[in-house]
Amino acid sequence: MSLSLYPIIRKLGEGGFGTTYLATNTLMPSQPYCVVKQLTPTSTDPKVQQLIKDRFKQEAITLEHLGKDSNGKVPSLYAYFVERGEFYLIQEYIDGQTLNERVQTQGLFTEIQVRQLLTDILPTLIYVHQRGIVHRDIKPDNIMLRHRDDKPILIDFGAVKEIMSTIVTASGATAQSILIGTPGFMPIEQMSGRPMFASDIYALGLTAIYLLTGKMPTEIESDPDSGNLNWQSLAPNVSQQLVKILNRSIQHLSRDRYQNAQEMLHDLNISSSPSTPAQNIGSPIPIPNDYEKTLYVPTPTTTRNSESSQARPLIATLIATIVGVGLIGFLVLGYNSSRKESSANKNNGQQPVANNNDPVTNSNSKITSNSNSTNARSNESSRENTTSNTARSKTSSRETTADNTARSNKPSRETTTDNIDRSNESNRETTTDNIDRDPKDTVRDYYSKINNGNYSGAWNSLPTALQNNKSVHPNGYNSFLDWWAKQVADVEVRQTNLVSQTDRDAVVDVEIEYLMRAGGVSPQKIRYVLSKNDRTYEWEIQRIGLR
Ligand SMILES: Nc1ncnc2c1ncn2[C@@H]1O[C@H](COP(=O)(O)OP(=O)(O)OP(=O)(O)O)[C@@H](O)[C@H]1O
């Protein structure tokens, strides 16, 4: 097989991974049009290239079966091959228009048209998901309306692009260097490298909103309190029923969305045709303005809302990051961060005693392989995957922690005893070490303590004013434990930035993600104000606030 069999007519588009062309399929008697998708891998390492070749073949087989059995719902795959380091897919040409082109040429969709589109495309999604495939890049550019029958065809599956971004990390593991998906259409779990079927539902909901409003998700204002998109005012004639369905499909947390395409199709079928314009359906739940409160107050509503309100800014940041670096080098981070130990509740609500000498295992921000996210076998197995990965990483992290604890407990305790009786001179020794310490380490240490189950140590790192703030910690240390030990499974430090530093003060911005025990991931951007202790010269947290 070779490219010369498919003479190029013209370019159709160019994306992050290559170029799509209109071509002629000379292998067929009528020499019909075909589409040539040329993909260029990120890595030029020969070992990685071989790996990509193997995976590319697997993915081509998947696409072949998907096309063959789909009854025209997705383009057929005619051929695949590798030529001069470039990877090629030869696909059926769909004579039609993308949804984006349709809106540009014919204007916005009516509710009836959107309902028809959803009724047509949801069975395709059911079909794709039943084969264990998450599309991962549903958007108006990737759904075509075929001229002959106006039926929607799903194009441009994300998995093959993800394969192109395969790299080998320093530890020898394979990972994907790029998040597949389009800014604004990617839900939070997909941005964390864990796409699931509900991720496609999210993107489809936003696609429908685009058809009704003409606005991409990034162009729609979100409610400052909840982060929910204020799209209804842009489409005031849409019925309450459809608003409700679309709002459910675009919930931030996957568990609040339709779990599968059948559920959404079912609601669409039973809901009546357009009648009453929507009035505040799915309206945002307000969150308290007290930002510090959302750091710890462990009520599910607050968690959801704080996630909502924070997810969009984070998404914006990630978009900027992804776009800014030309889509290269944005490594998908896994969740193998260090673990809390079940002894978390040992103190049972009593005020903890000083325990600042617990060993600190800095296991944050690890880069891990994300190779299992390509095809989720089913919703259930997708969940299993996530759980088992978490479980696996927890075990290994716990081992690391235990190991480190064993190694470092003793010296730590000795230091404690020493410190009590020590003279100023020894304090000066400590000082010399600490002068050079980065204030960012203090922040990282705080989260490491939490991940290691050293809640009392973390609590003691907080300024007294925050500990005693009744709106943040109504039950003191118990409130702190309620959040960290009972609701948060892991906290991942994504980024730490030293904003400013003098001899005495420092400001550190961090981007973290809470992995919630109930499921879901909640990103947060937090600002720490630290000051240097006059006596110990250690950096101490003075204030914490959301950014
Ligand atoms: N099977 C197809 N039949 C007809 N036209 C197609 C087909 N596949 C893609 N196109 C057209 O080519 C355009 C670009 O294709 P596609 O979305 O696959 O890749 P891209 O935009 O170049 O990059 P990326 O894959 O990164 O999105 C589409 O918007 C569509 O107009």
Coordinates of C-alpha atoms and ligand atoms in Angstrom, one line a residue:
M1 CA 0.0 0.0 0.0
S2 CA 1.3 3.4 -0.8
L3 CA 0.3 7.0 -1.0
S4 CA 0.7 7.1 -4.8
L5 CA -2.5 5.0 -5.0
Y6 CA -4.4 7.9 -3.5
P7 CA -3.4 11.0 -5.5
I8 CA -4.1 14.1 -3.5
I9 CA -6.7 16.6 -4.8
R10 CA -6.6 19.2 -2.1
K11 CA -6.1 19.8 1.6
L12 CA -9.2 19.6 3.8
G13 CA -7.7 20.6 7.1
E14 CA -4.7 20.7 9.2
G15 CA -4.5 19.8 12.9
G16 CA -2.0 19.3 15.7
F17 CA -1.1 15.9 14.4
G18 CA -1.1 16.2 10.7
T19 CA -3.1 17.0 7.6
T20 CA -6.3 15.7 6.1
Y21 CA -6.6 15.6 2.3
L22 CA -9.3 14.9 -0.3
A23 CA -7.9 12.3 -2.7
T24 CA -8.9 9.8 -5.3
N25 CA -9.1 6.1 -4.5
T26 CA -7.5 4.6 -7.6
L27 CA -8.0 1.1 -6.2
M28 CA -11.8 1.2 -6.8
P29 CA -13.3 0.8 -10.3
S30 CA -15.2 4.2 -10.2
Q31 CA -12.2 6.0 -8.7
P32 CA -14.2 7.7 -6.0
Y33 CA -13.1 10.4 -3.7
C34 CA -11.5 9.3 -0.4
V35 CA -9.9 11.1 2.6
V36 CA -6.3 10.7 3.4
K37 CA -5.4 11.4 7.0
Q38 CA -1.7 11.9 7.4
L39 CA -0.5 11.7 11.0
T40 CA 3.0 12.7 12.3
P41 CA 4.2 11.2 15.6
T42 CA 5.6 13.5 18.3
S43 CA 8.6 11.4 19.0
T44 CA 11.3 10.6 16.4
D45 CA 12.9 7.9 18.7
P46 CA 13.0 4.7 16.6
K47 CA 12.0 2.6 19.6
V48 CA 8.9 4.8 20.1
Q49 CA 8.2 4.7 16.4
Q50 CA 8.0 0.9 16.5
L51 CA 5.7 1.1 19.5
I52 CA 3.5 3.6 17.7
K53 CA 3.4 1.4 14.6
D54 CA 2.1 -1.5 16.7
R55 CA -0.5 0.6 18.3
F56 CA -1.5 2.3 15.1
K57 CA -2.2 -1.1 13.6
Q58 CA -4.4 -2.0 16.6
E59 CA -6.3 1.2 16.2
A60 CA -6.7 0.8 12.5
I61 CA -8.3 -2.6 13.2
T62 CA -10.7 -1.0 15.6
L63 CA -11.6 1.7 13.1
E64 CA -12.0 -0.9 10.4
H65 CA -14.5 -2.8 12.4
L66 CA -16.2 0.3 13.6
G67 CA -16.7 1.6 10.0
K68 CA -17.7 -1.8 8.6
D69 CA -20.4 -2.6 11.2
S70 CA -21.8 0.9 11.6
N71 CA -24.3 1.0 8.8
G72 CA -22.8 4.3 7.6
K73 CA -22.7 6.0 11.0
V74 CA -18.9 6.4 10.8
P75 CA -16.7 6.5 7.7
S76 CA -15.3 3.2 6.4
L77 CA -11.6 2.6 6.7
Y78 CA -10.2 1.5 3.4
A79 CA -6.5 1.2 4.2
Y80 CA -3.7 2.1 6.6
F81 CA 0.0 2.3 6.1
V82 CA 3.3 3.9 7.2
E83 CA 5.4 5.7 4.6
R84 CA 8.6 7.7 5.3
G85 CA 7.8 8.0 9.0
E86 CA 4.3 9.3 8.4
F87 CA 1.2 7.3 9.3
Y88 CA -1.7 7.3 6.9
L89 CA -5.4 6.3 7.2
I90 CA -7.5 6.2 4.0
Q91 CA -11.1 6.7 4.7
E92 CA -14.5 6.9 3.0
Y93 CA -15.3 10.4 1.8
I94 CA -18.5 11.8 3.2
D95 CA -20.2 14.2 0.8
G96 CA -21.5 16.7 3.3
Q97 CA -20.9 19.6 5.6
T98 CA -19.6 19.7 9.2
L99 CA -22.1 21.1 11.7
N100 CA -19.8 24.1 12.0
E101 CA -20.0 24.7 8.2
R102 CA -23.8 24.2 8.4
V103 CA -24.2 27.0 11.0
Q104 CA -21.9 29.3 9.0
T105 CA -23.9 28.8 5.8
Q106 CA -27.4 28.3 7.1
G107 CA -27.5 29.9 10.5
L108 CA -28.5 28.6 13.9
F109 CA -30.4 25.4 14.4
T110 CA -34.0 25.4 15.7
E111 CA -34.9 23.3 18.7
I112 CA -36.6 20.8 16.4
Q113 CA -33.4 20.5 14.3
V114 CA -31.3 20.0 17.4
R115 CA -33.7 17.3 18.7
Q116 CA -33.5 15.6 15.3
L117 CA -29.7 15.7 15.3
L118 CA -29.5 14.3 18.8
T119 CA -32.0 11.6 18.0
D120 CA -29.8 10.6 15.0
I121 CA -26.4 10.9 16.6
L122 CA -27.1 9.4 20.0
P123 CA -27.6 5.9 18.5
T124 CA -24.2 6.3 16.9
L125 CA -22.7 7.1 20.2
I126 CA -24.4 4.1 21.7
Y127 CA -22.9 2.0 19.0
V128 CA -19.4 3.4 19.5
H129 CA -19.6 3.1 23.2
Q130 CA -20.8 -0.4 23.0
R131 CA -17.6 -1.2 21.3
G132 CA -15.7 0.2 24.2
I133 CA -14.6 3.3 22.4
V134 CA -14.7 6.9 23.7
H135 CA -14.6 9.3 20.8
R136 CA -12.9 12.1 22.8
D137 CA -13.2 14.9 20.4
I138 CA -16.9 15.5 19.7
K139 CA -17.5 19.0 18.5
P140 CA -19.2 20.8 15.6
D141 CA -16.2 20.2 13.3
N142 CA -16.2 16.5 13.9
I143 CA -19.9 15.7 13.0
M144 CA -20.7 15.9 9.3
L145 CA -24.2 16.1 7.9
R146 CA -24.3 13.9 4.8
H147 CA -25.9 15.7 1.8
R148 CA -27.9 12.8 0.6
D149 CA -30.0 12.3 3.7
D150 CA -28.9 15.0 6.1
K151 CA -27.8 12.3 8.6
P152 CA -25.0 13.0 11.0
I153 CA -21.7 11.1 10.6
L154 CA -19.1 11.0 13.3
I155 CA -15.5 11.6 12.1
D156 CA -12.0 12.1 13.5
F157 CA -11.8 9.7 16.5
G158 CA -9.3 10.8 19.0
A159 CA -7.5 7.5 19.9
V160 CA -5.3 7.4 16.8
K161 CA -4.1 10.9 17.6
E162 CA -3.3 10.0 21.1
I163 CA -1.2 7.1 19.8
M164 CA 0.8 9.7 17.8
S165 CA 1.7 11.5 21.0
T166 CA 3.3 8.4 22.6
I167 CA 6.6 9.1 24.4
V168 CA 8.8 7.3 26.7
T169 CA 9.4 8.9 30.1
A170 CA 12.8 9.0 31.8
S171 CA 11.8 5.9 33.8
G172 CA 11.2 4.0 30.6
A173 CA 7.4 4.0 30.9
T174 CA 5.2 4.9 28.0
A175 CA 2.9 7.9 28.3
Q176 CA 0.9 10.2 26.2
S177 CA 2.4 13.6 25.8
I178 CA -0.8 15.3 24.8
L179 CA -4.4 15.5 25.9
I180 CA -6.7 14.7 23.1
G181 CA -9.8 16.8 22.9
T182 CA -10.7 20.4 22.2
P183 CA -10.6 23.2 24.7
G184 CA -14.0 24.0 26.0
F185 CA -15.5 20.7 24.9
M186 CA -13.4 18.6 27.2
P187 CA -14.8 17.7 30.6
I188 CA -12.8 17.7 33.7
E189 CA -12.1 14.0 33.9
Q190 CA -10.9 14.0 30.3
M191 CA -8.5 16.8 31.1
S192 CA -7.2 14.6 33.9
G193 CA -6.4 11.9 31.3
R194 CA -9.4 9.8 32.1
P195 CA -11.9 10.1 29.3
M196 CA -15.1 8.1 29.8
F197 CA -18.4 7.6 27.9
A198 CA -19.9 10.5 29.9
S199 CA -17.1 12.7 28.5
D200 CA -18.6 12.3 25.0
I201 CA -22.0 13.2 26.4
Y202 CA -20.6 16.4 27.8
A203 CA -19.1 17.3 24.4
L204 CA -22.3 16.5 22.6
G205 CA -24.3 18.7 24.9
L206 CA -22.0 21.6 24.2
T207 CA -22.2 20.9 20.5
A208 CA -26.0 21.1 20.7
I209 CA -25.6 24.4 22.6
Y210 CA -23.4 25.7 19.9
L211 CA -26.0 24.8 17.3
L212 CA -28.7 26.7 19.2
T213 CA -26.5 29.7 20.2
G214 CA -23.7 30.0 17.6
K215 CA -21.3 30.2 20.5
M216 CA -18.4 27.9 21.3
P217 CA -18.2 27.0 25.0
T218 CA -15.3 29.3 25.5
E219 CA -17.3 32.2 24.2
I220 CA -20.2 31.7 26.7
E221 CA -20.0 33.5 30.0
S222 CA -20.2 31.4 33.0
D223 CA -22.0 32.2 36.2
P224 CA -19.4 33.8 38.6
D225 CA -20.7 31.8 41.5
S226 CA -21.3 28.4 40.1
G227 CA -19.3 28.3 36.9
N228 CA -22.4 27.0 35.0
L229 CA -22.6 28.3 31.5
N230 CA -25.2 31.0 31.0
W231 CA -26.3 29.8 27.6
Q232 CA -30.0 29.9 28.0
S233 CA -30.3 33.7 27.6
L234 CA -28.6 33.2 24.2
A235 CA -31.4 30.7 23.1
P236 CA -34.5 32.0 24.9
N237 CA -37.0 30.0 22.8
V238 CA -35.6 26.6 23.7
S239 CA -38.1 24.6 25.8
Q240 CA -37.6 23.8 29.4
Q241 CA -37.4 20.1 28.6
L242 CA -34.5 20.5 26.2
V243 CA -32.7 22.9 28.5
K244 CA -33.0 20.4 31.3
I245 CA -31.6 17.6 29.1
L246 CA -28.7 19.7 27.8
N247 CA -27.8 21.1 31.3
R248 CA -27.7 17.5 32.6
S249 CA -25.4 16.5 29.8
I250 CA -22.9 19.3 30.5
Q251 CA -22.5 18.9 34.3
H252 CA -19.0 19.2 35.5
L253 CA -18.9 16.0 37.5
S254 CA -19.3 13.0 35.3
R255 CA -21.6 11.4 37.9
D256 CA -24.1 14.2 37.6
R257 CA -24.3 13.7 33.8
Y258 CA -26.1 11.1 31.8
Q259 CA -23.9 8.0 32.2
N260 CA -24.6 6.8 28.7
A261 CA -26.1 7.8 25.5
Q262 CA -29.2 5.6 26.0
E263 CA -30.2 7.6 29.1
M264 CA -30.0 10.8 27.2
L265 CA -31.9 9.4 24.2
H266 CA -34.5 8.1 26.5
D267 CA -35.1 11.6 28.1
L268 CA -35.2 13.1 24.7
N269 CA -37.8 10.7 23.5
I270 CA -40.1 11.1 26.4
S271 CA -39.8 14.9 26.6
S272 CA -42.4 16.7 24.6
S273 CA -41.7 19.0 21.6
P274 CA -40.9 22.7 22.1
S275 CA -43.5 24.6 24.0
T276 CA -42.6 26.6 27.0
P277 CA -39.4 28.7 27.0
A278 CA -37.1 27.7 29.8
Q279 CA -37.2 29.5 33.1
N280 CA -34.1 29.0 35.1
I281 CA -33.9 25.3 34.6
G282 CA -30.7 23.9 35.9
S283 CA -29.9 27.3 37.4
P284 CA -26.7 27.5 39.3
I285 CA -26.6 26.8 43.0
P286 CA -24.9 29.7 44.7
I287 CA -21.8 29.2 46.7
P288 CA -20.6 31.3 49.6
N289 CA -18.4 34.1 48.7
D290 CA -16.0 33.2 51.5
Y291 CA -13.4 31.6 49.4
E292 CA -11.4 30.2 52.3
K293 CA -14.5 28.3 53.3
T294 CA -14.5 26.3 50.1
L295 CA -11.0 25.1 50.9
Y296 CA -12.2 22.9 53.6
V297 CA -15.9 22.9 54.3
P298 CA -16.8 19.3 53.6
T299 CA -20.4 19.5 52.3
P300 CA -21.0 17.8 48.9
T301 CA -22.8 20.9 47.6
T302 CA -19.8 23.0 48.4
T303 CA -17.5 20.5 46.8
R304 CA -19.5 20.4 43.6
N305 CA -19.8 24.2 43.4
S306 CA -16.2 24.8 44.3
E307 CA -15.3 22.5 41.5
S308 CA -17.7 24.2 39.1
S309 CA -16.4 27.6 39.9
Q310 CA -12.8 26.6 39.7
A311 CA -12.9 24.2 36.8
R312 CA -13.4 26.7 34.2
P313 CA -10.5 29.0 35.2
L314 CA -8.4 25.9 35.4
I315 CA -9.6 24.8 32.0
A316 CA -8.8 28.2 30.7
T317 CA -5.3 27.9 32.1
L318 CA -4.8 24.5 30.7
I319 CA -6.1 25.6 27.3
A320 CA -3.6 28.4 27.4
T321 CA -0.9 26.0 28.4
I322 CA -1.8 23.5 25.7
V323 CA -2.1 26.1 23.0
G324 CA 0.8 28.1 24.3
V325 CA 3.3 25.3 24.0
G326 CA 2.0 24.2 20.7
L327 CA 0.4 21.1 22.2
I328 CA 3.8 19.7 22.9
G329 CA 5.1 18.7 26.3
F330 CA 1.9 18.8 28.2
L331 CA 2.2 15.5 30.0
V332 CA -0.8 13.8 31.2
L333 CA -0.3 13.3 34.9
G334 CA -1.5 10.1 36.5
Y335 CA -2.9 9.6 39.9
N336 CA -0.3 7.6 41.7
S337 CA 0.3 10.2 44.3
S338 CA 1.1 9.2 47.8
R339 CA -1.5 7.9 50.2
K340 CA -3.1 8.7 53.4
E341 CA -3.0 6.1 56.0
S342 CA -6.2 4.8 57.7
S343 CA -4.9 6.0 61.0
A344 CA -6.2 9.4 59.9
N345 CA -9.0 9.4 62.5
K346 CA -6.8 8.3 65.3
N347 CA -7.1 11.5 67.1
N348 CA -10.8 11.3 66.9
G349 CA -11.5 15.0 66.8
Q350 CA -9.2 16.0 69.6
Q351 CA -6.8 18.8 68.9
P352 CA -3.7 17.3 67.6
V353 CA -0.4 17.6 69.3
A354 CA 2.6 19.1 67.6
N355 CA 4.0 16.5 65.2
N356 CA 6.0 18.5 62.8
N357 CA 8.7 15.9 62.5
D358 CA 6.8 13.4 60.6
P359 CA 8.6 12.3 57.5
V360 CA 7.6 14.1 54.4
T361 CA 7.4 12.1 51.2
N362 CA 7.3 14.4 48.3
S363 CA 5.6 12.2 45.7
N364 CA 3.6 14.9 44.0
S365 CA 3.4 15.7 40.3
K366 CA 4.6 12.3 39.1
I367 CA 4.4 11.6 35.4
T368 CA 2.9 8.3 34.7
S369 CA 1.8 6.2 31.8
N370 CA -1.7 6.8 30.6
S371 CA -1.8 4.1 28.1
N372 CA -5.0 2.4 29.3
S373 CA -7.2 5.3 28.5
T374 CA -7.5 4.6 24.8
N375 CA -10.5 2.4 24.8
A376 CA -12.7 2.0 27.8
R377 CA -14.3 -1.4 27.6
S378 CA -17.6 -0.2 29.1
N379 CA -18.7 2.2 31.6
E380 CA -18.3 -0.3 34.3
S381 CA -14.9 -1.4 33.2
S382 CA -13.9 2.1 32.7
R383 CA -14.7 2.7 36.3
E384 CA -12.9 -0.4 37.3
N385 CA -9.9 0.8 35.4
T386 CA -9.9 4.0 37.3
T387 CA -10.4 2.3 40.6
S388 CA -7.8 -0.3 40.0
N389 CA -5.3 2.3 38.9
T390 CA -5.9 4.2 42.0
A391 CA -5.7 1.1 44.0
R392 CA -2.5 0.1 42.4
S393 CA -0.9 3.5 42.8
K394 CA -2.1 3.7 46.4
T395 CA -0.4 0.5 47.2
S396 CA 2.8 1.5 45.7
S397 CA 2.6 4.9 47.3
R398 CA 1.9 3.4 50.6
E399 CA 4.9 1.2 50.2
T400 CA 7.0 4.2 49.4
T401 CA 5.6 6.1 52.4
A402 CA 6.1 3.2 54.8
D403 CA 9.6 2.8 53.5
N404 CA 10.5 6.4 54.0
T405 CA 8.8 6.4 57.3
A406 CA 10.9 3.5 58.5
R407 CA 14.0 5.2 57.2
S408 CA 13.4 8.6 58.5
N409 CA 11.4 8.3 61.7
K410 CA 14.3 7.7 63.9
P411 CA 16.4 10.6 62.8
S412 CA 13.4 12.8 62.9
R413 CA 12.6 11.9 66.5
E414 CA 16.2 12.5 67.5
T415 CA 16.0 15.9 65.9
T416 CA 12.9 16.6 68.0
T417 CA 14.5 15.7 71.3
D418 CA 17.6 17.6 70.3
N419 CA 15.7 20.6 69.4
I420 CA 14.0 20.8 72.7
D421 CA 17.2 21.0 74.7
R422 CA 19.4 22.6 72.1
S423 CA 21.2 25.8 72.5
N424 CA 20.9 28.8 70.2
E425 CA 23.9 27.4 68.3
S426 CA 22.1 24.4 67.1
N427 CA 19.2 26.6 66.2
R428 CA 21.6 28.5 64.0
E429 CA 22.5 25.2 62.4
T430 CA 18.9 24.6 61.5
T431 CA 18.7 28.1 60.3
T432 CA 21.5 27.7 57.8
D433 CA 19.6 24.8 56.3
N434 CA 16.4 26.6 56.2
I435 CA 17.5 29.9 54.8
D436 CA 18.0 28.2 51.4
R437 CA 14.7 26.4 51.6
D438 CA 12.2 27.3 49.0
P439 CA 8.9 28.5 50.4
K440 CA 7.3 26.3 47.7
D441 CA 8.7 23.3 49.7
T442 CA 6.6 24.4 52.7
V443 CA 3.5 24.3 50.6
R444 CA 4.4 21.0 49.0
D445 CA 5.2 19.6 52.5
Y446 CA 1.7 20.6 53.6
Y447 CA 0.1 18.5 50.9
S448 CA 2.6 15.7 51.4
K449 CA 1.6 15.5 55.0
I450 CA -2.0 15.2 54.0
N451 CA -1.3 12.5 51.4
N452 CA 0.7 10.6 54.0
G453 CA -2.1 10.7 56.5
N454 CA -0.2 13.0 58.8
Y455 CA -3.3 15.2 59.2
S456 CA -2.2 16.5 62.6
G457 CA 1.1 17.7 61.0
A458 CA -0.8 19.4 58.3
W459 CA -3.2 21.0 60.7
N460 CA -0.3 22.3 62.7
S461 CA 1.1 23.9 59.6
L462 CA -1.9 26.2 59.5
P463 CA -1.9 29.6 61.0
T464 CA -3.9 29.7 64.3
A465 CA -6.3 32.3 62.8
L466 CA -7.4 29.8 60.1
Q467 CA -7.6 26.9 62.6
N468 CA -9.9 29.0 64.8
N469 CA -12.0 30.4 61.9
K470 CA -15.4 29.0 62.8
S471 CA -16.8 29.5 59.3
V472 CA -14.0 27.4 57.9
H473 CA -13.6 24.9 60.7
P474 CA -16.8 24.9 62.7
N475 CA -15.7 21.9 64.6
G476 CA -12.0 22.7 64.7
Y477 CA -9.7 19.8 63.8
N478 CA -12.8 17.5 63.2
S479 CA -13.9 19.7 60.3
F480 CA -10.4 19.5 58.9
L481 CA -10.4 15.7 59.2
D482 CA -14.0 15.5 57.8
W483 CA -12.7 17.1 54.6
W484 CA -9.3 15.6 54.1
A485 CA -9.7 12.1 55.6
K486 CA -13.3 11.4 54.6
Q487 CA -14.0 13.2 51.4
V488 CA -10.7 13.7 49.6
A489 CA -8.9 10.5 48.4
D490 CA -5.8 12.3 47.1
V491 CA -4.6 15.7 46.5
E492 CA -2.3 16.2 43.6
V493 CA 0.0 19.2 43.3
R494 CA 0.0 20.1 39.7
Q495 CA 2.1 23.2 39.8
T496 CA 3.8 25.5 42.3
N497 CA 4.8 29.1 41.3
L498 CA 6.9 31.4 43.4
V499 CA 5.1 34.7 42.8
S500 CA 7.3 36.9 45.0
Q501 CA 9.8 36.5 47.8
T502 CA 11.7 38.8 50.2
D503 CA 13.8 37.9 53.2
R504 CA 10.7 37.6 55.3
D505 CA 7.7 37.0 53.1
A506 CA 6.8 35.0 50.1
V507 CA 3.7 34.3 47.9
V508 CA 3.3 31.0 46.3
D509 CA 0.5 30.0 43.9
V510 CA -0.4 26.4 43.5
E511 CA -2.6 24.4 41.2
I512 CA -4.0 21.3 42.9
E513 CA -6.5 18.7 42.1
Y514 CA -8.6 16.9 44.7
L515 CA -9.4 13.3 43.8
M516 CA -12.7 12.9 45.6
R517 CA -13.6 9.6 47.4
A518 CA -17.1 9.9 45.9
G519 CA -15.5 10.1 42.5
G520 CA -14.6 13.0 40.3
V521 CA -11.7 15.4 40.3
S522 CA -11.8 18.9 41.5
P523 CA -9.1 21.4 40.5
Q524 CA -8.3 24.4 42.6
K525 CA -6.0 27.3 42.3
I526 CA -4.7 28.5 45.7
R527 CA -2.5 31.3 46.8
Y528 CA -0.3 30.9 49.9
V529 CA 1.2 33.8 51.8
L530 CA 4.1 32.7 53.9
S531 CA 6.5 34.4 56.3
K532 CA 9.8 33.4 57.7
N533 CA 9.8 32.6 61.4
D534 CA 12.2 35.0 63.2
R535 CA 13.5 32.3 65.5
T536 CA 13.6 29.1 63.4
Y537 CA 13.9 30.8 60.0
E538 CA 11.4 28.3 58.7
W539 CA 8.8 29.4 56.2
E540 CA 5.4 29.3 57.8
I541 CA 1.9 29.5 56.2
Q542 CA 0.2 32.8 57.1
R543 CA -2.8 32.9 54.8
I544 CA -4.5 30.6 52.3
G545 CA -7.0 31.8 49.7
L546 CA -8.5 30.7 46.4
R547 CA -7.3 32.5 43.4
Ligands
LIG1 N1 -14.4 11.3 6.1 C1 -14.5 12.5 5.7 N2 -15.2 12.9 4.6 C2 -15.3 14.2 4.2 N3 -14.7 15.2 4.8 C3 -13.9 14.9 5.8 C4 -13.7 13.6 6.3 N4 -12.9 13.6 7.4 C5 -12.5 14.9 7.5 N5 -13.1 15.7 6.6 C6 -13.0 17.1 6.4 O1 -11.7 17.5 6.7 C7 -11.7 18.5 7.7 C8 -10.5 18.2 8.6 O2 -10.5 16.9 9.0 P1 -10.1 16.4 10.5 O3 -11.1 17.0 11.5 O4 -10.2 14.9 10.4 O5 -8.7 16.7 10.8 P2 -7.9 18.1 11.1 O6 -8.9 19.2 11.4 O7 -7.0 18.3 9.9 O8 -7.1 17.8 12.3 P3 -7.5 17.2 13.7 O9 -7.5 15.7 13.4 O10 -6.3 17.6 14.6 O11 -8.8 17.7 14.1 C9 -13.0 18.3 8.4 O12 -13.4 19.4 9.1 C10 -13.9 17.9 7.3 O13 -14.3 19.1 6.7

